[in-house]
One Martini backbone bead per residue (centre of mass of N, CA, C, O) as a GRO file, in nm:
protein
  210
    1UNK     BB    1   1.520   2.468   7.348
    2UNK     BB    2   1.665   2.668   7.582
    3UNK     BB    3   1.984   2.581   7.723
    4UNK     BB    4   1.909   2.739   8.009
    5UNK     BB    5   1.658   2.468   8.000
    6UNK     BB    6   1.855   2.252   8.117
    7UNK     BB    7   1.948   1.955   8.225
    8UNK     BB    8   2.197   1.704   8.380
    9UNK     BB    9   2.135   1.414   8.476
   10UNK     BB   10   2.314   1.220   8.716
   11UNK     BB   11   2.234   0.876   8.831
   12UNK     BB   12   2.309   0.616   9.011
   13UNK     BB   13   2.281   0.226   9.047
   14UNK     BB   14   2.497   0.002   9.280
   15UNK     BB   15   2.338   0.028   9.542
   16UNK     BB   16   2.155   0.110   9.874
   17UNK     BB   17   2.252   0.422   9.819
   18UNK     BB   18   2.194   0.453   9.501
   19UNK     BB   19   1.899   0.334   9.580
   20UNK     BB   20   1.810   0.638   9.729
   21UNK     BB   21   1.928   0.910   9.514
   22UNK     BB   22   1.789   0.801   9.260
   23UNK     BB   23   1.518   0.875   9.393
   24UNK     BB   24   1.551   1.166   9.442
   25UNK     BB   25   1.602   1.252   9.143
   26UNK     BB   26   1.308   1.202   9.044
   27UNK     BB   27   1.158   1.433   9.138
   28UNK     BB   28   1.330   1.630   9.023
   29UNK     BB   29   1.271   1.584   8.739
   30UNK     BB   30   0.967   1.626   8.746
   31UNK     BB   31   0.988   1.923   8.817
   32UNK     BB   32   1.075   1.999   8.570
   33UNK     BB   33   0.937   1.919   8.357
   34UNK     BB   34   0.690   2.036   8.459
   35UNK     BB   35   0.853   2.329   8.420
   36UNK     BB   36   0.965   2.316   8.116
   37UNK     BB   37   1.231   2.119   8.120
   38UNK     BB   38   1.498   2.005   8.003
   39UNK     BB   39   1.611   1.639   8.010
   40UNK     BB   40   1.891   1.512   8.063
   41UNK     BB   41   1.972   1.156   8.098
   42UNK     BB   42   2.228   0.977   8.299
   43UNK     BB   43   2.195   0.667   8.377
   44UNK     BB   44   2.317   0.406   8.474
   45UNK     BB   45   2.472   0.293   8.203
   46UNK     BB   46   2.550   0.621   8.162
   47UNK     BB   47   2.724   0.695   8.424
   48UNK     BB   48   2.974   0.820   8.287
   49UNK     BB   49   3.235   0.953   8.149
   50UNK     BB   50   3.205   0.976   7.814
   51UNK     BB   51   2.940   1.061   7.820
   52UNK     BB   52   2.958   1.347   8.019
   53UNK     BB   53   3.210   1.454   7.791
   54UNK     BB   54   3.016   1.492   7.540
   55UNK     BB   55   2.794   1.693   7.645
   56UNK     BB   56   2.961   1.897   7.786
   57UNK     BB   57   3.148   1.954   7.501
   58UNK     BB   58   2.863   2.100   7.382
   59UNK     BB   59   2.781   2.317   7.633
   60UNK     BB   60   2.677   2.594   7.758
   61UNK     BB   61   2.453   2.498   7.936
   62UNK     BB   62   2.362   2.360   8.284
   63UNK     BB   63   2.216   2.199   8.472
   64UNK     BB   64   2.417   2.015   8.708
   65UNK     BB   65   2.354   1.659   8.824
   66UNK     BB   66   2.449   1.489   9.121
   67UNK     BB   67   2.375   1.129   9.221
   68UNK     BB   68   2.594   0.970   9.415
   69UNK     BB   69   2.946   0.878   9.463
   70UNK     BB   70   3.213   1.053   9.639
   71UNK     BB   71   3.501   1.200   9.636
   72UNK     BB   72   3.702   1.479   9.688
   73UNK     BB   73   3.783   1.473   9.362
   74UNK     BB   74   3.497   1.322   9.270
   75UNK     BB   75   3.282   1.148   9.063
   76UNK     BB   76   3.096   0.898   9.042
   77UNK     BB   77   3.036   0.607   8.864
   78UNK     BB   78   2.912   0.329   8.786
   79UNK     BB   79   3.202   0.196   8.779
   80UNK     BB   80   3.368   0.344   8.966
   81UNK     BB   81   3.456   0.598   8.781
   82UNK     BB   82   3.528   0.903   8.703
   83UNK     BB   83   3.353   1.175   8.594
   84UNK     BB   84   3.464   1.413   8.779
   85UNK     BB   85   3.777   1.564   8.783
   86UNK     BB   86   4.063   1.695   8.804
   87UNK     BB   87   4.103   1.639   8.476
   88UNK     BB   88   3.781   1.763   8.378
   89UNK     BB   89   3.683   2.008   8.536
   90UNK     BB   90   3.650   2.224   8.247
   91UNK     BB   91   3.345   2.102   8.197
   92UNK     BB   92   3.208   2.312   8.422
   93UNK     BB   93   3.162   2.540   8.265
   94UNK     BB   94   2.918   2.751   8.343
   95UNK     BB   95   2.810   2.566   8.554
   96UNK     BB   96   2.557   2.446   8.752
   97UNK     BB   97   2.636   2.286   9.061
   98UNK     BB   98   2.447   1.991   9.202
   99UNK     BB   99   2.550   1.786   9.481
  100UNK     BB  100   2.470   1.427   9.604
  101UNK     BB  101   2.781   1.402   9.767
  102UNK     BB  102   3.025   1.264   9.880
  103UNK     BB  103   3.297   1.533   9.944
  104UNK     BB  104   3.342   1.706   9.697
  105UNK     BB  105   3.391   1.998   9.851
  106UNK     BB  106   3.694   1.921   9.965
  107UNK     BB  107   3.837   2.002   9.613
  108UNK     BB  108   3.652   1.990   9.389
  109UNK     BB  109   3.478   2.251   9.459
  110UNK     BB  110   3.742   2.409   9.503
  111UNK     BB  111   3.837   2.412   9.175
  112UNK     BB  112   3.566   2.480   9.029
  113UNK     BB  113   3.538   2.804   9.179
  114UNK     BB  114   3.636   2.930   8.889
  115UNK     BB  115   3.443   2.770   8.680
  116UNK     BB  116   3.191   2.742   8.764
  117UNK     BB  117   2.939   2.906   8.872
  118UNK     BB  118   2.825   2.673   9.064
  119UNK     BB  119   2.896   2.476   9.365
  120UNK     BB  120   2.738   2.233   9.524
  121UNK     BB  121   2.796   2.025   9.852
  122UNK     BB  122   3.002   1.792  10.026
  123UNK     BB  123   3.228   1.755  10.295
  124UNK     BB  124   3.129   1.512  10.367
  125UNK     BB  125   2.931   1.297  10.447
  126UNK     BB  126   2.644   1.141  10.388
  127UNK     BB  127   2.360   1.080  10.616
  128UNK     BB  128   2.178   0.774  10.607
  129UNK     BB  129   1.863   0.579  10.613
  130UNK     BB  130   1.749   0.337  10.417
  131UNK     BB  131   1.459   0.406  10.547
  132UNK     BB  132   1.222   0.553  10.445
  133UNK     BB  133   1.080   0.673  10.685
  134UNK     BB  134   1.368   0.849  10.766
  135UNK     BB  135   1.512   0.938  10.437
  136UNK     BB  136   1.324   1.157  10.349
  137UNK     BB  137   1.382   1.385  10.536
  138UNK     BB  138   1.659   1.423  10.378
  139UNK     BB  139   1.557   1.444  10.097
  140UNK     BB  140   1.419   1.753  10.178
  141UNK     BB  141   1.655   1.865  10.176
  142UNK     BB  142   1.872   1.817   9.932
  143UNK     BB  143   1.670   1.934   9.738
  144UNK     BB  144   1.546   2.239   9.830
  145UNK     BB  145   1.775   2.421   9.677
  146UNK     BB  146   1.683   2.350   9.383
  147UNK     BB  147   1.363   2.396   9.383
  148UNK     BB  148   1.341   2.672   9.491
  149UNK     BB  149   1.492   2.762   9.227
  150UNK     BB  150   1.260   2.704   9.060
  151UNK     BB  151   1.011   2.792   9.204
  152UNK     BB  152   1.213   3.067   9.211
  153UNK     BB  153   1.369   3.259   8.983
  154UNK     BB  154   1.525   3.467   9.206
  155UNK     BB  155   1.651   3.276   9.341
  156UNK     BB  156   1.964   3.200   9.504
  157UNK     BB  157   2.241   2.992   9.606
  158UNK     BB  158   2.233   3.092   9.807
  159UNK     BB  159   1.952   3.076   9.936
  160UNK     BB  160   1.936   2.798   9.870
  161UNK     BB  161   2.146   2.707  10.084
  162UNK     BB  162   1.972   2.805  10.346
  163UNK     BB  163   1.743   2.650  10.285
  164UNK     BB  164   1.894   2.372  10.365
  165UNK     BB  165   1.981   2.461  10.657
  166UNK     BB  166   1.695   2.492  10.746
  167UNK     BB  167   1.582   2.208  10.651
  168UNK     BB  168   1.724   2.076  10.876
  169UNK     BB  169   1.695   2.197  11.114
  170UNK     BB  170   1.380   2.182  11.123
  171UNK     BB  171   1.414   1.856  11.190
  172UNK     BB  172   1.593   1.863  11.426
  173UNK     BB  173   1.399   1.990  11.582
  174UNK     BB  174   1.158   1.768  11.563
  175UNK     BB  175   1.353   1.512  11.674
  176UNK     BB  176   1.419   1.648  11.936
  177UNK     BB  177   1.201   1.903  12.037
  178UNK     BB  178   0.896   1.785  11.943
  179UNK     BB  179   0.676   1.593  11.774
  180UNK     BB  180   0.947   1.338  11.666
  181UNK     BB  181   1.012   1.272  11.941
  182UNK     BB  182   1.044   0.940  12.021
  183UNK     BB  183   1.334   0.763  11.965
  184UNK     BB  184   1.629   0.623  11.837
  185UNK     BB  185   1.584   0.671  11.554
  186UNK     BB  186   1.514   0.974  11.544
  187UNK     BB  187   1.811   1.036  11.712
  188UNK     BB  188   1.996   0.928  11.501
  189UNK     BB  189   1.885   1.097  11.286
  190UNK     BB  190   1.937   1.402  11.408
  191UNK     BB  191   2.269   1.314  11.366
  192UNK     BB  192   2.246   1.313  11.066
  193UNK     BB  193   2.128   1.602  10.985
  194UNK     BB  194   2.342   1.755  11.136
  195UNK     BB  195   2.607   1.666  10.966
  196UNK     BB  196   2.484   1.749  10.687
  197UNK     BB  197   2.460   2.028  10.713
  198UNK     BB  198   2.775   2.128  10.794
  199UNK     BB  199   2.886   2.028  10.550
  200UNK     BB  200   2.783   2.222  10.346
  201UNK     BB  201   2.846   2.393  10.051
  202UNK     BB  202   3.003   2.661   9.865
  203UNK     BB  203   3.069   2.795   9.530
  204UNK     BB  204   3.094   3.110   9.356
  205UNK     BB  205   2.837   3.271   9.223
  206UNK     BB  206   2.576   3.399   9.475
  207UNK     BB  207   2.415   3.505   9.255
  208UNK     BB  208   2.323   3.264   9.153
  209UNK     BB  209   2.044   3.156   8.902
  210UNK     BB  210   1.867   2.964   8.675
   0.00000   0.00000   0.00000
């Protein structure tokens, strides 16, 4: 299969919180499978630094995905080790990466801006609720802007960045003022969903499709 419809998925399961994000990428990994893309798949104790800077150092192209813990400067590994950071930054190169990970946007991304092909991120924490009832509402947003870009070939980066504001937007307008409007946990739900809107970042070539 061509290098360009590979996909390399790094996904944490070390917590309640990386125990709700893992769910997230299942969905997105069969959705590639689903459209013929090849998935390299690095989970719990795969997700390391040794293994990702292994297949990173070989790769010529990638959709990189992660899924996990992270801080201004890394992404966080299964071990609490960062797999990504400022010093193997160098390994993003020309790498499309979308990042489902707290902070990364505030250092990493920005140092990245001239290295990824495009780097998209959250500069602030995720928030959401652990209870499913109320995370998958997250989870459609964050999943939004890669899944956008797989079903659309011609999607660009910017564009999916904007798909993923407006479904949050989307959401946030469902749950003040519409007809999920219902209690206290919607509407703290509500200021978590805006919250992080408003975190998302972009950087690289904005014009960059799948």
């Amino acid at each position: 299969m061509s290098q360009s419809k590979t996909v390399l998925l790094v996904r944490t399961h070390s917590d309640a919180t990386t125990e709700t994000t893992y769910h997230w990428a299942e969905m997105v990994k069969q959705h590639f499978q689903a459209n013929n893309w090849e998935v390299i798949e690095l989970a719990k104790n795969d997700a390391v630094r040794s293994q990702v800077e292994k297949l990173l150092l070989n790769s010529e192209s990638y959709v990189f995905l992660f899924y996990g813990h992270g801080k201004s400067d890394e992404m966080v590994g299964q071990d609490r080790m960062p797999v990504i950071d400022l010093d193997n930054q160098g390994l993003l190169k020309d790498q499309k990466v979308y990042v489902i990970a707290c902070l990364t946007a505030q250092q990493l991304g920005k140092e990245a801006a001239n290295i990824a092909r495009f780097y998209l991120g959250y500069e602030q924490e995720i928030q959401f609720p652990i209870d499913p009832v109320y995370s998958q509402y997250v989870e459609k947003c964050v999943n939004k802007g890669i899944l956008a870009m797989l079903d659309t070939p011609e999607c660009t980066i910017e564009q999916a960045g904007q798909q993923i504001v407006d479904e949050y937007t989307h959401w946030i307008e469902y749950f003040t003022i519409g007809e999920g409007a219902s209690d206290t946990g919607t509407f703290l739900l509500s200021i978590q969903l805006r919250y992080n809107r408003d975190a998302v970042r972009l950087f690289g070539d904005v014009s960059a499709t799948l």
